[in-house]
Short mmCIF file of C-alpha atoms in Angstrom, two decimals:
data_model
loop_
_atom_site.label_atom_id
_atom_site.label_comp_id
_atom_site.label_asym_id
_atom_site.label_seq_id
_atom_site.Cartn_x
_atom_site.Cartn_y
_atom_site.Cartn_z
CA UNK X 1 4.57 80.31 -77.27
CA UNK X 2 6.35 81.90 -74.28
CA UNK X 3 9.72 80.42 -73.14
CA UNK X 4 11.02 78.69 -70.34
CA UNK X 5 11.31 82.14 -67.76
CA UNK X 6 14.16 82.44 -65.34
CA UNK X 7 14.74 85.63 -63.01
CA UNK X 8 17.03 87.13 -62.12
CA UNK X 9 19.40 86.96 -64.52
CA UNK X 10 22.37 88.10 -62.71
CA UNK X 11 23.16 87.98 -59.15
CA UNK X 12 26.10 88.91 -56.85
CA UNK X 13 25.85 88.01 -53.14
CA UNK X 14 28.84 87.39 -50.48
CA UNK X 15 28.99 83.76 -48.96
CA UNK X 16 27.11 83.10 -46.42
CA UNK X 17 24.64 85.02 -47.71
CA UNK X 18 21.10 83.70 -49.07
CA UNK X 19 20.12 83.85 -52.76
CA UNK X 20 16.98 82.41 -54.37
CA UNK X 21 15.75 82.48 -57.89
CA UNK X 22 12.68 81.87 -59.98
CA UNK X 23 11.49 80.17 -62.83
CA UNK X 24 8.10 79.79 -64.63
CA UNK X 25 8.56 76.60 -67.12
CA UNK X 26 6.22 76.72 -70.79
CA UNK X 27 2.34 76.54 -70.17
CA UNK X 28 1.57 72.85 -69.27
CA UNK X 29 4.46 71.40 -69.04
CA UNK X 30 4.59 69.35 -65.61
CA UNK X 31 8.41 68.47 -65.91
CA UNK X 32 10.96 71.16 -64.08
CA UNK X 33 14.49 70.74 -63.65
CA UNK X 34 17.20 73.14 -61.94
CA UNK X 35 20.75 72.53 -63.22
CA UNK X 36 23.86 73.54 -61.87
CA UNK X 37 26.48 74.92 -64.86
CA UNK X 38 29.84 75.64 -63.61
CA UNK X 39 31.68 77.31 -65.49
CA UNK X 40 33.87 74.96 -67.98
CA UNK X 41 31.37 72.08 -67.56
CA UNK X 42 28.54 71.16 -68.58
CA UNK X 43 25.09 71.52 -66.69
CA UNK X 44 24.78 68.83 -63.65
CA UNK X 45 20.77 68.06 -62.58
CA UNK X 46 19.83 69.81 -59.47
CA UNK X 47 16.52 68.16 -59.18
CA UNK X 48 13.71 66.98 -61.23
CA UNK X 49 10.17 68.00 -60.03
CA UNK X 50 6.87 66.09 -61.95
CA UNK X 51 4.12 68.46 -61.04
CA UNK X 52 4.63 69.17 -57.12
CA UNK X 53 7.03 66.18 -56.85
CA UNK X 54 10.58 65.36 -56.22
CA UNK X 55 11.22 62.89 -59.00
CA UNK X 56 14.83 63.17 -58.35
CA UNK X 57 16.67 65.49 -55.68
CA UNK X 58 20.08 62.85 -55.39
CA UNK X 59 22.31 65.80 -56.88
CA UNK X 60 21.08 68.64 -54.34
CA UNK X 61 23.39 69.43 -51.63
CA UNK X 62 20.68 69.39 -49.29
CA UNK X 63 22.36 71.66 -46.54
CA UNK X 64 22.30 74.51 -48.15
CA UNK X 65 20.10 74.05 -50.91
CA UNK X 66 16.24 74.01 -51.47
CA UNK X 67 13.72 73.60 -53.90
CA UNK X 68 10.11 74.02 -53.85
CA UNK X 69 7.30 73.40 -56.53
CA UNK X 70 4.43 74.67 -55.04
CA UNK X 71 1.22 74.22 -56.95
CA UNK X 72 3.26 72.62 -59.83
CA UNK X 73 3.97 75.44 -62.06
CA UNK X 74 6.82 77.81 -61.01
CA UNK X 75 9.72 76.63 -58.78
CA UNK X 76 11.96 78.59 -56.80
CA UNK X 77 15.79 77.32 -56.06
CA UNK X 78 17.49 78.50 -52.47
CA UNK X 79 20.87 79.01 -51.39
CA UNK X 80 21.45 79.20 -47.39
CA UNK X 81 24.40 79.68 -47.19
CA UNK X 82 26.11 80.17 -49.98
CA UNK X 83 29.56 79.44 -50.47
CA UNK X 84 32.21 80.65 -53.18
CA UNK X 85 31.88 77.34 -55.22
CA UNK X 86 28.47 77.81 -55.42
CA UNK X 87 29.18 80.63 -58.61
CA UNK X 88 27.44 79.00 -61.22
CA UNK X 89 24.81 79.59 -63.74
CA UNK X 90 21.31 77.83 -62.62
CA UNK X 91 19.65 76.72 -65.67
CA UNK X 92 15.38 75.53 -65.10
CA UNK X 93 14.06 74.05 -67.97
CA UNK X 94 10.71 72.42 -68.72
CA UNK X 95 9.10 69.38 -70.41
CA UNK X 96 6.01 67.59 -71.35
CA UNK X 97 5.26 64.77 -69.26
CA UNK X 98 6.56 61.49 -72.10
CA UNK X 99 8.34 64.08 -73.94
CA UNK X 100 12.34 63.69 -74.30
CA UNK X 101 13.10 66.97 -75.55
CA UNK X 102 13.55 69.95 -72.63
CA UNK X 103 13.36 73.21 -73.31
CA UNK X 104 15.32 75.45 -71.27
CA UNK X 105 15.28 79.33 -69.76
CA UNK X 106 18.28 81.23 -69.90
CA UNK X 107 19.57 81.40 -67.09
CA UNK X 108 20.65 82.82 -63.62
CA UNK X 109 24.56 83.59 -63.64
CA UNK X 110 25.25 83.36 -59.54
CA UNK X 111 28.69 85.25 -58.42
CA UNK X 112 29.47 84.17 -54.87
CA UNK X 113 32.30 86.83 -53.74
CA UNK S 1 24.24 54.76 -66.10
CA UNK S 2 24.43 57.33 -68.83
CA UNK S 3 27.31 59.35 -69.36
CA UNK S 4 28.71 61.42 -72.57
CA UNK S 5 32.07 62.53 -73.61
CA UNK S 6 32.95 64.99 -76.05
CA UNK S 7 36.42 64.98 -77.45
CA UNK S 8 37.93 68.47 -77.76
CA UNK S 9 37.23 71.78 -75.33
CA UNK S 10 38.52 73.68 -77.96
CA UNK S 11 37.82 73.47 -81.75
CA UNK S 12 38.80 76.49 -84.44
CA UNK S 13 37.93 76.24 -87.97
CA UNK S 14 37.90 78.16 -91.00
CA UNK S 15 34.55 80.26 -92.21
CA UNK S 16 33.55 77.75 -95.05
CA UNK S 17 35.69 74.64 -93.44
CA UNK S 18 33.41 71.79 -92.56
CA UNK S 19 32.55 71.74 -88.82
CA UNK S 20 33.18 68.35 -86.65
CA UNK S 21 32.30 67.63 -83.30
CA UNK S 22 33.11 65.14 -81.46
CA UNK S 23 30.80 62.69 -79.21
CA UNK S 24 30.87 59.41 -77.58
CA UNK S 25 27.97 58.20 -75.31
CA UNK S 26 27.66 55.25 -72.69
CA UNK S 27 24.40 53.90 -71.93
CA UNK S 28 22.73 50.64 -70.53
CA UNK S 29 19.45 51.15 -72.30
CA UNK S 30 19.00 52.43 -75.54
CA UNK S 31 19.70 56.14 -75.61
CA UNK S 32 18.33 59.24 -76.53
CA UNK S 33 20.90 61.76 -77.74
CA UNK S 34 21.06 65.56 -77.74
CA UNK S 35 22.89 68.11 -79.17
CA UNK S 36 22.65 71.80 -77.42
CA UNK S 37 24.53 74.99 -78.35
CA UNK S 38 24.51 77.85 -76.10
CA UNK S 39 25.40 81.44 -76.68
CA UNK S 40 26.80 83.67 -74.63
CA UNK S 41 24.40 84.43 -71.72
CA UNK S 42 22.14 82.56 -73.40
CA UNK S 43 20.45 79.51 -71.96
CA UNK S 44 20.47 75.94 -74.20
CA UNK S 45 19.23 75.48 -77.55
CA UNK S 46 18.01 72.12 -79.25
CA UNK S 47 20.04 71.93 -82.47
CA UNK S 48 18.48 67.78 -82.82
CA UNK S 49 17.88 64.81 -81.20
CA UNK S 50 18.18 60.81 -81.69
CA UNK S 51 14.83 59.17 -80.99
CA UNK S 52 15.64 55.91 -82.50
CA UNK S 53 14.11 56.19 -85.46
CA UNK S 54 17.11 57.53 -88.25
CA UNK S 55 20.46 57.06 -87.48
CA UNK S 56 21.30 60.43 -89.61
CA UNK S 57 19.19 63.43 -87.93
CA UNK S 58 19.16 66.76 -89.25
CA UNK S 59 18.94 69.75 -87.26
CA UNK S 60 18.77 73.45 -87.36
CA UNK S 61 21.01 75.66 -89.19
CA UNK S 62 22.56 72.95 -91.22
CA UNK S 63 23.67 70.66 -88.31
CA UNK S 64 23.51 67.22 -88.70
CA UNK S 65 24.89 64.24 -86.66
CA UNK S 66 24.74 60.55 -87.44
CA UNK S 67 24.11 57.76 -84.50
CA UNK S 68 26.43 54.77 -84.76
CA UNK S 69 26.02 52.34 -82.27
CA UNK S 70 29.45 50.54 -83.02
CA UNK S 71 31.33 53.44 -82.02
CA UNK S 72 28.85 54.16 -79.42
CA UNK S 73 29.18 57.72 -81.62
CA UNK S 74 27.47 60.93 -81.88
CA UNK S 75 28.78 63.34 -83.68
CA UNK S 76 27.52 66.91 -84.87
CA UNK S 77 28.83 67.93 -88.48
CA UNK S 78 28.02 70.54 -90.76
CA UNK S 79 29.69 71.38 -94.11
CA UNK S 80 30.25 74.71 -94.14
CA UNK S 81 30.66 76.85 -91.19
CA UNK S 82 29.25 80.47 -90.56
CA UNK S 83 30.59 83.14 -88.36
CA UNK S 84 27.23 82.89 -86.40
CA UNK S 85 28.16 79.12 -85.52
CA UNK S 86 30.36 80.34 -82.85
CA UNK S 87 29.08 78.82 -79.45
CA UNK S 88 29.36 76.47 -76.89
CA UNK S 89 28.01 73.13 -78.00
CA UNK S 90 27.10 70.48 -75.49
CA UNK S 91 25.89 66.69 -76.33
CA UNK S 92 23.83 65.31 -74.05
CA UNK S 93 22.03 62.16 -72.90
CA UNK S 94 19.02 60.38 -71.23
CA UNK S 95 17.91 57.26 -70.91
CA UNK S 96 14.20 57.28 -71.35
CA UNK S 97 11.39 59.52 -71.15
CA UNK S 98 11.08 61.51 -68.02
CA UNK S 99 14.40 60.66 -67.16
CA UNK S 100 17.54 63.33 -66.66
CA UNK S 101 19.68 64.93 -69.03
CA UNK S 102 23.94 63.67 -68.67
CA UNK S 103 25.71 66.71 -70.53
CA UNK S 104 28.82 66.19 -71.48
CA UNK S 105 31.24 69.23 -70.75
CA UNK S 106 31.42 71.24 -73.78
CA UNK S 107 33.04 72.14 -77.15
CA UNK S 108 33.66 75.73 -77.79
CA UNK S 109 33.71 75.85 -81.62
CA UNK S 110 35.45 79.67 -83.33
CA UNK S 111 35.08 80.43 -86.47
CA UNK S 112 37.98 82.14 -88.12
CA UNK S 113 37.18 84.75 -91.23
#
C-alpha cells in the first residue's frame, strides 16, 4: 500500500516570496491534516480537512496561509508571503474516517532566507 | 483540552541499557495515546497506541509503554537498546476519533556503543 505522498521535499525561498506544496494522502482515506514542525518542537495542526471540508482551520494563520482540498483527495498548503519564521517542516498525513491512528508523509523541510 | 509533556529533550544511553521515556498527558475525556519516532528527514512513524483496551501496549521493535491513569503516565520503555533506536521520539494525544493530534515536543534518544 502506497504511503502518505508529500512533494517537494526541500524548498528554499526568500520571504516574501510564495511557496506551496503537495500531498496525496493513502487511497481512501478522507482525513488530511497539514502540520507545522518547527524545529525543536513538536508538530502543531495546520488544519484538518474531512473529504473537501475544513473540520478544523483554528491553527492557520489565515493571512498568509491557505489550504485547499479540492475533490477530497490531494491538498495543497500556500504560503503568501512567507516570512523567516515560517522555516519549518510541513508534515500531511492521512486517516480513515473513525480511525485514531494517522499515518503520515515525510515531509516538506521549508527554509525561509 | 489535550495536551502532552515529555520529560527530557535529551536522553543518552548505553547500547544494551534499557531505554526510558518519559510522558505525561492531560485530557478531559478519555484519551488516546501515541507514541511516534522520526528519523532524520523522515516523516512520523507509529511505534503504538492506547485505545483503551490494555493498559501495557506493545509496539514495534521492542517498544512498549504502559498507560497509568494515576500518574496520568505514558511512558515508552524498551529493555535493551540498539544503535538503530536513535531518533526523535514524540508522544502524542487526541481525544476521540476524528479529532487532532497534541504532540508533545520531543525526546531525542542516542545510543552510545
Amino acid at each position: 500500500e502506497a504511503g502518505v505522498a508529500q512533494s517537494p521535499r526541500y524548498k528554499i525561498i526568500e520571504k516574501r516570496q510564495s511557496v506551496a506544496f503537495w500531498c496525496n494522502p493513502i487511497s481512501g482515506h478522507a482525513t488530511l491534516y497539514w502540520y507545522q514542525q518547527i524545529l525543536g518542537q513538536g508538530p502543531k495542526l495546520l488544519i484538518q480537512f474531512q473529504n473537501n471540508g475544513v473540520v478544523d482551520d483554528s491553527q492557520l494563520p489565515k493571512d498568509r496561509f491557505s489550504a485547499e482540498r479540492l475533490k477530497g483527495v490531494d491538498s495543497t498548503l500556500k504560503i503568501q508571503p512567507a516570512k523567516l519564521e515560517d522555516s519549518a517542516v510541513y508534515l500531511c498525513a492521512s486517516s480513515l474516517v473513525g480511525s485514531i491512528e494517522a499515518f503520515f508523509g515525510q515531509g516538506t523541510r521549508l527554509t525561509v532566507v | 483540552a489535550q495536551s502532552v509533556t515529555q520529560l527530557g529533550s535529551h536522553v543518552s544511553v548505553s547500547e544494551g541499557a534499557l531505554v526510558l521515556l518519559r510522558c505525561n498527558y492531560s485530557s478531559s475525556v478519555p484519551p488516546y495515546l501515541f507514541w511516534y519516532v522520526q528519523y532524520p528527514n523522515q516523516g512520523l512513524q507509529l511505534l503504538l497506541k492506547y485505545t483503551s483496551a490494555a493498559t501495557l501496549v506493545k509496539g514495534i521493535n521492542g517498544f512498549e509503554a504502559e498507560f497509568k491513569k494515576s500518574e496520568t503516565s505514558f511512558h515508552l520503555t524498551k529493555p535493551s537498546a540498539h544503535m538503530s533506536d536513535a531518533a526523535e521520539y514524540f508522544c502524542a494525544v487526541s481525544g476521540n476519533t476524528g479529532n487532532q493530534f497534541y504532540f508533545g515536543t520531543g525526546t531525542s534518544l542516542t545510543v552510545i556503543p
